[in-house]
Short mmCIF file of C-alpha atoms in Angstrom, two decimals:
data_model
loop_
_atom_site.label_atom_id
_atom_site.label_comp_id
_atom_site.label_asym_id
_atom_site.label_seq_id
_atom_site.Cartn_x
_atom_site.Cartn_y
_atom_site.Cartn_z
CA MET A 1 -0.08 -10.95 -22.28
CA SER A 2 1.15 -7.43 -21.83
CA THR A 3 0.94 -4.64 -19.35
CA ALA A 4 1.10 -0.94 -19.83
CA SER A 5 4.83 -1.11 -19.53
CA GLY A 6 5.48 -4.06 -21.78
CA PRO A 7 5.32 -7.83 -21.54
CA ALA A 8 5.25 -9.35 -18.09
CA ARG A 9 7.85 -12.02 -17.45
CA LEU A 10 5.77 -14.94 -16.23
CA PRO A 11 7.04 -18.31 -15.06
CA ALA A 12 6.95 -20.39 -18.22
CA THR A 13 5.95 -23.77 -16.83
CA ALA A 14 3.00 -25.02 -14.83
CA PRO A 15 5.22 -26.21 -11.93
CA SER A 16 6.86 -22.79 -11.64
CA ARG A 17 3.46 -21.09 -11.65
CA ARG A 18 2.27 -23.46 -8.94
CA LEU A 19 5.38 -22.58 -6.95
CA ALA A 20 4.56 -18.90 -7.40
CA LEU A 21 1.05 -19.60 -6.09
CA ALA A 22 2.53 -21.43 -3.11
CA VAL A 23 4.78 -18.46 -2.34
CA VAL A 24 1.94 -15.92 -2.48
CA ALA A 25 -0.36 -18.17 -0.44
CA THR A 26 2.34 -18.81 2.17
CA GLY A 27 2.98 -15.09 2.47
CA MET A 28 -0.72 -14.50 3.01
CA LEU A 29 -0.96 -17.37 5.49
CA MET A 30 1.81 -15.78 7.53
CA VAL A 31 -0.10 -12.50 7.63
CA VAL A 32 -3.45 -14.11 8.48
CA LEU A 33 -1.95 -16.32 11.18
CA ASP A 34 -0.31 -13.28 12.75
CA GLY A 35 -3.67 -11.55 12.98
CA SER A 36 -5.28 -14.33 15.05
CA ILE A 37 -2.26 -15.77 16.83
CA VAL A 38 -1.80 -12.51 18.76
CA THR A 39 -5.26 -12.57 20.33
CA VAL A 40 -4.55 -15.82 22.20
CA ALA A 41 -1.31 -14.50 23.70
CA MET A 42 -2.67 -11.13 24.86
CA PRO A 43 -2.89 -12.01 28.58
CA ALA A 44 0.72 -13.23 28.60
CA VAL A 45 1.88 -10.08 26.76
CA GLN A 46 0.10 -7.89 29.31
CA ASP A 47 1.62 -9.69 32.29
CA ASP A 48 5.15 -9.63 30.88
CA LEU A 49 5.35 -6.08 29.52
CA GLY A 50 3.05 -4.34 31.97
CA PHE A 51 0.43 -3.07 29.53
CA THR A 52 -2.56 -1.26 31.02
CA ALA A 53 -5.98 -2.62 30.08
CA GLY A 54 -6.50 0.25 27.62
CA GLY A 55 -2.96 0.10 26.28
CA LEU A 56 -3.19 -3.61 25.57
CA SER A 57 -5.82 -3.01 22.88
CA TRP A 58 -3.18 -1.16 20.85
CA VAL A 59 -1.32 -4.42 20.26
CA VAL A 60 -4.24 -5.18 17.92
CA ASN A 61 -5.37 -1.66 17.01
CA ALA A 62 -1.95 -0.41 15.85
CA TYR A 63 -1.80 -3.27 13.36
CA LEU A 64 -5.40 -2.86 12.16
CA ILE A 65 -5.11 0.89 11.62
CA ALA A 66 -1.92 0.64 9.57
CA PHE A 67 -3.10 -2.40 7.64
CA GLY A 68 -6.61 -1.23 6.81
CA SER A 69 -5.67 2.33 5.89
CA LEU A 70 -2.82 1.46 3.51
CA LEU A 71 -4.27 -1.43 1.50
CA LEU A 72 -5.87 0.71 -1.18
CA LEU A 73 -2.75 2.84 -1.61
CA ALA A 74 -0.48 -0.22 -1.70
CA GLY A 75 -2.64 -1.91 -4.30
CA ARG A 76 -2.53 1.06 -6.64
CA LEU A 77 1.19 1.59 -6.12
CA GLY A 78 1.70 -2.06 -6.99
CA ASP A 79 0.00 -1.44 -10.35
CA LEU A 80 2.27 1.56 -10.95
CA ILE A 81 5.69 0.36 -9.77
CA GLY A 82 5.22 -3.41 -10.06
CA ARG A 83 3.23 -5.88 -7.97
CA ARG A 84 6.23 -8.18 -7.54
CA ARG A 85 8.31 -5.34 -6.15
CA MET A 86 5.53 -4.35 -3.74
CA PHE A 87 5.04 -7.94 -2.54
CA LEU A 88 8.76 -8.41 -1.88
CA ALA A 89 9.09 -5.08 -0.07
CA GLY A 90 6.02 -5.74 2.04
CA THR A 91 7.17 -9.22 3.04
CA ALA A 92 10.59 -7.84 3.99
CA VAL A 93 9.05 -5.08 6.15
CA PHE A 94 6.68 -7.54 7.83
CA THR A 95 9.49 -10.01 8.58
CA ALA A 96 11.77 -7.31 10.03
CA ALA A 97 8.88 -5.93 12.11
CA SER A 98 8.19 -9.44 13.44
CA LEU A 99 11.77 -9.63 14.70
CA LEU A 100 11.32 -6.28 16.43
CA ALA A 101 8.01 -7.38 17.96
CA GLY A 102 9.45 -10.65 19.25
CA ALA A 103 12.38 -8.83 20.84
CA ALA A 104 10.19 -6.08 22.38
CA THR A 105 10.78 -5.35 26.06
CA SER A 106 8.36 -2.44 26.45
CA PRO A 107 4.78 -1.60 25.44
CA ALA A 108 5.96 1.26 23.20
CA THR A 109 8.33 -0.99 21.23
CA LEU A 110 5.74 -3.70 20.70
CA THR A 111 3.09 -1.18 19.63
CA ALA A 112 5.48 0.42 17.12
CA ALA A 113 6.47 -3.01 15.80
CA ARG A 114 2.82 -3.95 15.33
CA PHE A 115 2.24 -0.74 13.36
CA LEU A 116 5.19 -1.65 11.11
CA GLN A 117 3.79 -5.17 10.73
CA GLY A 118 0.53 -3.62 9.55
CA ILE A 119 2.40 -1.57 6.94
CA GLY A 120 4.25 -4.63 5.64
CA SER A 121 1.08 -6.71 5.62
CA ALA A 122 -0.76 -4.06 3.62
CA MET A 123 2.02 -3.87 1.02
CA ALA A 124 2.15 -7.65 0.50
CA SER A 125 -1.56 -8.43 0.84
CA ALA A 126 -2.80 -5.64 -1.41
CA VAL A 127 -1.12 -7.03 -4.53
CA SER A 128 -1.41 -10.77 -3.88
CA LEU A 129 -4.66 -11.28 -5.75
CA GLY A 130 -3.43 -9.00 -8.52
CA ILE A 131 -0.40 -11.25 -8.97
CA LEU A 132 -2.57 -14.36 -9.13
CA VAL A 133 -5.10 -13.11 -11.68
CA THR A 134 -2.33 -12.03 -14.07
CA LEU A 135 -0.41 -15.26 -13.47
CA PHE A 136 -3.34 -17.66 -13.98
CA THR A 137 -5.33 -16.59 -17.04
CA GLU A 138 -7.15 -19.84 -17.86
CA PRO A 139 -10.53 -19.81 -16.00
CA ARG A 140 -10.27 -23.23 -14.35
CA GLU A 141 -6.65 -22.67 -13.30
CA ARG A 142 -7.56 -19.27 -11.92
CA ALA A 143 -10.49 -20.76 -9.97
CA ARG A 144 -8.19 -23.32 -8.37
CA ALA A 145 -5.58 -20.66 -7.56
CA ILE A 146 -8.19 -18.42 -5.94
CA ALA A 147 -9.49 -21.40 -3.96
CA VAL A 148 -5.99 -22.03 -2.55
CA PHE A 149 -5.57 -18.34 -1.78
CA SER A 150 -8.99 -18.13 -0.13
CA PHE A 151 -8.22 -21.14 2.02
CA THR A 152 -5.29 -19.32 3.59
CA GLY A 153 -7.62 -16.56 4.72
CA ALA A 154 -10.57 -18.71 5.73
CA ALA A 155 -8.71 -21.36 7.71
CA GLY A 156 -5.70 -19.32 8.79
CA ALA A 157 -7.57 -17.58 11.60
CA SER A 158 -8.59 -20.86 13.21
CA LEU A 159 -5.11 -22.33 12.81
CA GLY A 160 -3.63 -19.18 14.31
CA GLN A 161 -5.63 -19.59 17.50
CA THR A 162 -4.43 -23.17 17.88
CA LEU A 163 -0.81 -22.31 17.12
CA GLY A 164 -0.91 -19.27 19.39
CA GLY A 165 -2.06 -21.35 22.32
CA VAL A 166 0.56 -24.03 21.73
CA LEU A 167 3.47 -21.60 21.30
CA THR A 168 2.49 -19.48 24.29
CA ASP A 169 2.05 -22.50 26.55
CA ALA A 170 5.12 -24.43 25.34
CA LEU A 171 7.56 -21.51 24.95
CA ASP A 172 6.44 -17.91 25.53
CA TRP A 173 4.60 -15.12 23.72
CA HIS A 174 7.77 -13.88 21.96
CA TRP A 175 7.64 -16.92 19.68
CA ILE A 176 4.30 -15.95 18.14
CA PHE A 177 6.36 -13.29 16.34
CA PHE A 178 9.68 -15.12 15.96
CA ILE A 179 7.93 -17.91 14.05
CA ASN A 180 7.42 -15.44 11.18
CA LEU A 181 11.18 -15.09 10.62
CA PRO A 182 11.97 -18.41 8.89
CA ILE A 183 8.70 -18.25 6.96
CA GLY A 184 9.34 -14.71 5.77
CA VAL A 185 12.94 -15.42 4.74
CA ALA A 186 11.86 -18.53 2.83
CA VAL A 187 9.07 -16.64 1.05
CA LEU A 188 11.48 -13.89 0.00
CA ALA A 189 14.11 -16.35 -1.22
CA VAL A 190 11.66 -18.20 -3.46
CA ALA A 191 9.56 -15.19 -4.50
CA VAL A 192 12.58 -13.42 -6.00
CA ARG A 193 13.02 -16.36 -8.37
CA VAL A 194 9.46 -17.28 -9.33
CA LEU A 195 7.15 -14.25 -9.19
CA PRO A 196 6.44 -12.53 -12.52
CA GLY A 197 8.26 -9.31 -13.27
CA ASP A 198 5.94 -6.38 -13.97
CA ALA A 199 7.65 -3.00 -13.96
CA GLY A 200 4.42 -1.00 -14.21
CA PRO A 201 4.04 2.36 -15.98
CA GLY A 202 5.65 4.31 -13.12
CA LEU A 203 4.42 6.77 -10.51
CA LYS A 204 3.80 9.51 -13.09
CA ALA A 205 0.89 7.47 -14.43
CA GLY A 206 -1.05 7.81 -11.21
CA ALA A 207 0.89 9.49 -8.42
CA ASP A 208 -1.94 11.61 -7.00
CA VAL A 209 -0.22 12.86 -3.84
CA PHE A 210 -3.17 14.90 -2.57
CA GLY A 211 -5.55 11.98 -3.14
CA THR A 212 -3.12 9.70 -1.31
CA VAL A 213 -3.14 11.97 1.74
CA LEU A 214 -6.94 12.17 1.72
CA VAL A 215 -7.64 8.44 1.46
CA THR A 216 -4.91 7.31 3.85
CA THR A 217 -5.85 9.87 6.49
CA GLY A 218 -9.58 9.20 6.04
CA LEU A 219 -9.24 5.42 6.32
CA MET A 220 -6.84 5.65 9.25
CA LEU A 221 -9.14 8.00 11.15
CA GLY A 222 -12.22 5.97 10.26
CA ILE A 223 -10.74 2.66 11.41
CA TYR A 224 -9.43 4.32 14.60
CA THR A 225 -12.94 5.65 15.30
CA VAL A 226 -14.56 2.26 14.79
CA VAL A 227 -12.11 0.28 16.93
CA LYS A 228 -12.59 2.76 19.79
CA VAL A 229 -16.41 2.63 19.72
CA GLU A 230 -16.55 0.02 22.47
CA GLU A 231 -14.61 2.39 24.76
CA TYR A 232 -16.40 5.66 23.96
CA GLY A 233 -19.82 4.57 22.66
CA TRP A 234 -21.62 5.29 19.40
CA SER A 235 -23.23 8.54 20.52
CA SER A 236 -20.17 10.17 22.11
CA GLY A 237 -18.90 13.46 20.72
CA ARG A 238 -15.54 11.81 20.03
CA THR A 239 -17.06 9.03 17.92
CA LEU A 240 -19.44 11.31 16.02
CA GLY A 241 -16.80 14.00 15.44
CA PHE A 242 -14.03 11.68 14.26
CA GLY A 243 -16.52 9.65 12.21
CA ALA A 244 -17.82 12.76 10.46
CA LEU A 245 -14.28 13.97 9.73
CA ALA A 246 -13.30 10.56 8.32
CA ALA A 247 -16.41 10.54 6.10
CA LEU A 248 -15.61 14.06 4.89
CA LEU A 249 -12.03 13.11 3.99
CA LEU A 250 -13.16 10.02 2.08
CA ALA A 251 -15.85 12.00 0.25
CA ALA A 252 -13.21 14.57 -0.71
CA PHE A 253 -11.01 11.72 -1.95
CA LEU A 254 -13.78 10.39 -4.23
CA ALA A 255 -14.43 13.89 -5.57
CA ARG A 256 -10.72 14.28 -6.22
CA GLN A 257 -10.57 10.96 -8.09
CA ALA A 258 -13.38 12.05 -10.39
CA THR A 259 -11.40 15.10 -11.57
CA ALA A 260 -7.70 14.24 -11.09
CA GLU A 261 -5.63 13.85 -14.25
CA ASN A 262 -3.86 10.79 -12.82
CA PRO A 263 -6.18 9.45 -10.11
CA LEU A 264 -4.86 7.11 -7.44
CA MET A 265 -8.07 5.08 -7.69
CA PRO A 266 -9.68 5.41 -11.13
CA LEU A 267 -13.43 5.32 -10.49
CA ARG A 268 -13.89 3.22 -13.63
CA ILE A 269 -13.33 0.17 -11.43
CA PHE A 270 -16.80 0.66 -9.92
CA ARG A 271 -18.47 0.49 -13.31
CA SER A 272 -18.26 -3.27 -12.94
CA ARG A 273 -21.38 -4.43 -11.15
CA SER A 274 -19.58 -7.52 -9.88
CA VAL A 275 -16.73 -5.51 -8.35
CA SER A 276 -19.07 -3.11 -6.55
CA ALA A 277 -21.54 -5.75 -5.36
CA ALA A 278 -18.88 -8.25 -4.29
CA ASN A 279 -17.15 -5.67 -2.10
CA LEU A 280 -20.44 -4.64 -0.49
CA VAL A 281 -21.33 -8.29 0.16
CA GLN A 282 -17.91 -8.84 1.68
CA ILE A 283 -18.35 -6.00 4.19
CA LEU A 284 -21.57 -7.58 5.47
CA MET A 285 -20.23 -11.12 5.42
CA VAL A 286 -16.94 -10.37 7.20
CA ALA A 287 -18.71 -8.19 9.80
CA ALA A 288 -21.06 -11.08 10.56
CA LEU A 289 -18.33 -13.71 10.71
CA PHE A 290 -16.36 -11.72 13.28
CA SER A 291 -18.84 -13.22 15.74
CA PHE A 292 -17.80 -16.72 14.69
CA GLN A 293 -14.06 -16.19 14.58
CA ILE A 294 -13.73 -14.23 17.83
CA LEU A 295 -16.86 -14.51 19.97
CA VAL A 296 -17.01 -18.30 19.75
CA ALA A 297 -13.49 -18.43 21.18
CA LEU A 298 -14.51 -16.07 23.99
CA TYR A 299 -17.59 -18.18 24.70
CA LEU A 300 -15.50 -21.34 24.88
CA GLN A 301 -13.03 -19.76 27.30
CA LYS A 302 -15.19 -17.50 29.46
CA VAL A 303 -18.37 -19.59 29.66
CA LEU A 304 -17.27 -23.19 29.15
CA GLY A 305 -13.84 -22.76 30.75
CA TYR A 306 -11.69 -24.02 27.86
CA GLY A 307 -7.96 -23.26 27.86
CA THR A 308 -6.20 -21.59 24.95
CA ALA A 309 -5.02 -24.83 23.35
CA GLU A 310 -8.41 -26.49 23.93
CA THR A 311 -10.13 -23.54 22.27
CA GLY A 312 -7.95 -23.85 19.21
CA LEU A 313 -8.56 -27.58 18.97
CA ALA A 314 -12.31 -27.07 19.40
CA MET A 315 -12.30 -24.81 16.35
CA LEU A 316 -10.11 -27.07 14.21
CA PRO A 317 -13.10 -28.87 12.61
CA ALA A 318 -14.14 -25.53 11.13
CA ALA A 319 -10.68 -25.01 9.65
CA ALA A 320 -10.67 -28.59 8.35
CA VAL A 321 -14.01 -28.37 6.52
CA ILE A 322 -13.20 -24.91 5.16
CA GLY A 323 -9.94 -26.27 3.78
CA ALA A 324 -11.57 -29.39 2.34
CA VAL A 325 -14.24 -27.39 0.54
CA SER A 326 -11.95 -24.56 -0.59
CA LEU A 327 -9.26 -26.81 -1.96
CA GLY A 328 -11.35 -29.82 -2.90
CA VAL A 329 -14.57 -28.76 -4.57
CA SER A 330 -15.03 -24.98 -4.74
CA ALA A 331 -13.25 -24.50 -8.09
CA ARG A 332 -15.26 -27.30 -9.73
CA LEU A 333 -18.53 -25.98 -8.31
CA ASN A 334 -17.76 -22.46 -9.53
CA ALA A 335 -17.02 -23.80 -13.01
CA ARG A 336 -20.18 -25.89 -13.11
CA PHE A 337 -22.75 -23.67 -11.40
CA GLY A 338 -21.24 -20.18 -11.57
CA GLU A 339 -19.73 -18.05 -8.81
CA ARG A 340 -23.01 -16.33 -7.94
CA ASN A 341 -24.86 -19.56 -7.22
CA VAL A 342 -21.99 -20.99 -5.21
CA LEU A 343 -21.72 -17.76 -3.23
CA LEU A 344 -25.43 -17.90 -2.38
CA ALA A 345 -25.14 -21.51 -1.24
CA GLY A 346 -22.14 -20.65 0.94
CA ILE A 347 -23.89 -17.70 2.58
CA ALA A 348 -26.95 -19.88 3.26
CA LEU A 349 -24.76 -22.37 5.15
CA LEU A 350 -23.17 -19.54 7.13
CA ILE A 351 -26.61 -18.25 8.12
CA GLY A 352 -27.14 -21.73 9.53
CA VAL A 353 -23.90 -21.45 11.52
CA LEU A 354 -24.88 -18.25 13.29
CA GLY A 355 -28.50 -19.36 13.60
CA LEU A 356 -27.37 -22.41 15.59
CA LEU A 357 -24.99 -20.34 17.72
CA ALA A 358 -27.74 -17.82 18.51
CA ARG A 359 -29.41 -20.63 20.51
CA VAL A 360 -26.30 -21.94 22.27
CA PRO A 361 -26.98 -22.85 25.95
CA VAL A 362 -24.95 -21.88 29.01
CA ARG A 363 -23.91 -25.47 29.61
CA ALA A 364 -23.30 -26.54 26.03
CA GLY A 365 -22.10 -29.94 24.98
CA TYR A 366 -19.48 -29.72 22.27
CA ALA A 367 -20.76 -32.58 20.09
CA ALA A 368 -24.44 -31.61 20.29
CA ASP A 369 -24.33 -27.81 20.41
CA LEU A 370 -21.09 -26.64 18.79
CA LEU A 371 -19.80 -29.27 16.36
CA PRO A 372 -22.74 -28.86 13.92
CA ALA A 373 -21.94 -25.14 13.65
CA MET A 374 -18.25 -25.91 13.10
CA LEU A 375 -19.14 -28.27 10.25
CA LEU A 376 -21.54 -25.81 8.60
CA ALA A 377 -18.60 -23.38 8.47
CA ALA A 378 -17.82 -25.22 5.23
CA GLY A 379 -19.97 -22.47 3.76
CA PHE A 380 -17.04 -20.11 4.13
CA GLY A 381 -15.02 -22.43 1.88
CA LEU A 382 -17.72 -22.00 -0.76
CA ALA A 383 -18.46 -18.31 -0.32
CA LEU A 384 -15.00 -16.76 -0.12
CA PRO A 385 -13.46 -18.21 -3.34
CA ALA A 386 -16.62 -17.36 -5.28
CA LEU A 387 -16.75 -13.84 -3.84
CA THR A 388 -13.04 -13.31 -4.55
CA ALA A 389 -13.46 -14.41 -8.16
CA LEU A 390 -16.40 -12.06 -8.62
CA ALA A 391 -14.54 -9.13 -7.06
CA MET A 392 -11.53 -9.61 -9.35
CA SER A 393 -13.39 -10.57 -12.52
CA GLY A 394 -14.47 -7.06 -13.46
CA ALA A 395 -11.06 -5.39 -13.24
CA ASP A 396 -8.80 -4.82 -16.23
CA GLU A 397 -5.25 -6.11 -15.97
CA GLU A 398 -3.88 -2.61 -15.40
CA ASP A 399 -6.16 -2.27 -12.34
CA ALA A 400 -5.59 -5.76 -10.91
CA GLY A 401 -3.55 -4.46 -7.97
CA LEU A 402 -6.14 -1.78 -7.25
CA ALA A 403 -8.98 -4.33 -7.32
CA SER A 404 -6.95 -6.57 -5.00
CA GLY A 405 -6.26 -3.69 -2.63
CA LEU A 406 -9.92 -2.64 -2.68
CA PHE A 407 -11.09 -6.17 -1.89
CA ASN A 408 -8.68 -6.41 1.03
CA THR A 409 -9.71 -2.94 2.23
CA THR A 410 -13.41 -3.79 2.35
CA GLN A 411 -12.47 -6.96 4.22
CA GLN A 412 -10.78 -4.85 6.90
CA ILE A 413 -13.70 -2.41 6.99
CA GLY A 414 -16.07 -5.33 7.53
CA MET A 415 -13.87 -6.70 10.29
CA ALA A 416 -13.64 -3.33 12.04
CA LEU A 417 -17.42 -2.87 11.82
CA GLY A 418 -17.95 -6.40 13.13
CA VAL A 419 -15.70 -5.68 16.10
CA ALA A 420 -17.41 -2.38 16.84
CA VAL A 421 -21.04 -3.41 16.35
CA LEU A 422 -21.17 -7.00 17.54
CA SER A 423 -18.79 -6.70 20.48
CA THR A 424 -20.58 -3.54 21.66
CA LEU A 425 -23.98 -5.22 21.43
CA ALA A 426 -22.70 -8.30 23.26
CA ALA A 427 -21.14 -6.22 26.03
CA SER A 428 -24.27 -4.08 26.43
CA ARG A 429 -26.53 -7.13 26.63
CA THR A 430 -24.20 -8.77 29.13
CA ARG A 431 -24.25 -5.68 31.38
CA SER A 432 -28.04 -5.56 31.20
CA LEU A 433 -28.42 -9.22 32.16
CA THR A 434 -25.87 -8.88 34.96
CA ALA A 435 -27.80 -5.90 36.38
CA GLY A 436 -30.93 -8.08 36.25
CA GLY A 437 -29.36 -10.65 38.54
CA ARG A 438 -28.16 -13.25 36.02
CA THR A 439 -24.99 -15.19 36.72
CA THR A 440 -21.80 -14.24 34.89
CA ALA A 441 -22.05 -17.28 32.60
CA GLU A 442 -25.71 -16.58 31.80
CA ALA A 443 -25.05 -12.89 31.15
CA LEU A 444 -22.09 -13.60 28.87
CA THR A 445 -24.04 -16.25 26.96
CA GLY A 446 -26.94 -13.84 26.48
CA GLY A 447 -24.58 -11.23 25.08
CA TYR A 448 -22.96 -13.68 22.68
CA ARG A 449 -26.36 -14.97 21.54
CA LEU A 450 -27.43 -11.45 20.61
CA ALA A 451 -24.24 -10.92 18.62
CA PHE A 452 -24.72 -14.23 16.79
CA ALA A 453 -28.34 -13.33 15.96
CA VAL A 454 -27.36 -9.91 14.60
CA GLY A 455 -24.56 -11.57 12.63
CA ALA A 456 -27.11 -13.94 11.09
CA GLY A 457 -29.16 -10.88 10.11
CA LEU A 458 -26.14 -9.33 8.39
CA LEU A 459 -25.67 -12.54 6.43
CA VAL A 460 -29.32 -12.48 5.35
CA ALA A 461 -28.72 -8.95 4.05
CA ALA A 462 -25.57 -10.17 2.25
CA PHE A 463 -27.58 -12.99 0.66
CA ALA A 464 -30.25 -10.56 -0.55
CA LEU A 465 -27.64 -8.17 -1.94
CA ALA A 466 -25.81 -10.94 -3.78
CA TYR A 467 -29.07 -12.33 -5.16
CA THR A 468 -30.29 -8.98 -6.50
CA MET A 469 -27.08 -7.19 -7.56
CA LEU A 470 -25.05 -10.04 -9.01
CA ARG A 471 -26.40 -11.32 -12.26
CA ARG A 472 -27.18 -14.98 -12.66
CA SER A 473 -24.06 -16.90 -13.71
CA GLY A 474 -23.60 -20.47 -14.81
CA PRO A 475 -21.11 -22.82 -16.41
CA GLN A 476 -20.93 -20.77 -19.58
CA ALA A 477 -20.28 -17.54 -17.71
CA ALA A 478 -17.71 -19.23 -15.51
CA ALA A 479 -15.78 -20.34 -18.56
CA GLU A 480 -15.48 -16.88 -20.08
CA PRO A 481 -12.18 -15.02 -19.94
CA ALA A 482 -11.75 -12.74 -16.95
CA ALA A 483 -9.51 -9.97 -15.76
CA GLY A 484 -5.95 -10.25 -16.89
CA THR A 485 -6.71 -12.05 -20.18
CA PRO A 486 -6.28 -10.56 -23.63
CA ALA A 487 -10.07 -10.50 -24.06
CA PRO A 488 -12.12 -7.61 -22.63
CA ALA A 489 -12.66 -7.86 -18.90
CA HIS A 490 -15.99 -9.31 -17.86
CA ALA A 491 -17.88 -9.86 -14.65
CA ALA A 492 -20.81 -11.93 -13.59
CA GLY A 493 -22.55 -8.62 -13.37
CA ALA A 494 -20.30 -6.21 -15.25
#
């Protein structure tokens, strides 16, 4: 195998490649855990540092804005200067920022540290999939590697909620950040030795400075607008004005990429039907599943009265079945039936999850009303590895980092849209029911039900999009060479 800059130095043995996979997956797990572990500790952070109600949201928003807006840039830079170098630098920045966040004694310091964490996360996350698809070139090996990687994202959020509750209750909120230090140092120590060296062709091959300014500013402004929708409303002048400006900047970026001599994001990547469709499906799927990852936890705490640790434990069955399916059977199912068919089956199960939750009662019993939904979350363990494989399969090796960054970017866009749309709908419905004389528990449950129902609708749309835009794939298609192999890149719908 070769890159534009010469042969990549890959770990020569299967054990060393598995160790490289473990390092990348552990780095991603650290990032994913950090995203969910913070939400559980927010009340303790507010009490200790004196955040205002509005200021507290920036503990999350500062991270999301930096992370979501820099993924695409980081992915492309990884292709140009080396994905290994970008992963190491990002992990180092994230680890140092975690130390700063854990030691924070003021709202300003913690907010700045969270912004730096977002930068480090974007640098490391954007190139992770690119590293894996160039490291594992044999289809079955790649499928297993993607399954392991997907598990860290699918189950990490649930594990983060459990760990956040335990650490906050047993120690204090500072330790939700300090726990990243030994993990980050260990990842760096091993990654230096086992990750493949890929120097890349250099910045001159694609250092579009003007395009970089356009896309970074556009994404940052767009994500900021979306995360503030709940505060200002969809029809406010602030939301409409900032949203229009963000759209204009991103449109200018795309126009620039079509004519630039060395584009930051070569538009050829969208010629692959699988890349384009998989990213669109992901936006819908992640937006819908925000209601499961976040609103279920709020329902458990605010309606059923669960504590933080109890909430995490209640959601552990979902993490367990996601892990079992991701690591145990998803790779074999993808090889036998094709990624498209497995993706459709996974989305169908997830529609069942939100369909059940849309009927959840005020006085729910865990075993009867919630556990079935937790078990059907196994669909995420089917859908995410298949979707990831489809999104990466249509990219040439030279664009692997870009495809990885794009996939992570659409994931963040979906999450931001899920937060804005579903949380706003839930809050509006809750206010309406409260004004009508319903009890607090009834009003909250009504709001959450509406969000779950809308989420189920988004998943139906994702199913229809995947069914129509992704070509039928089967065992033969699954066995073909994919991105990063010497053969021409292919996709289930390229």
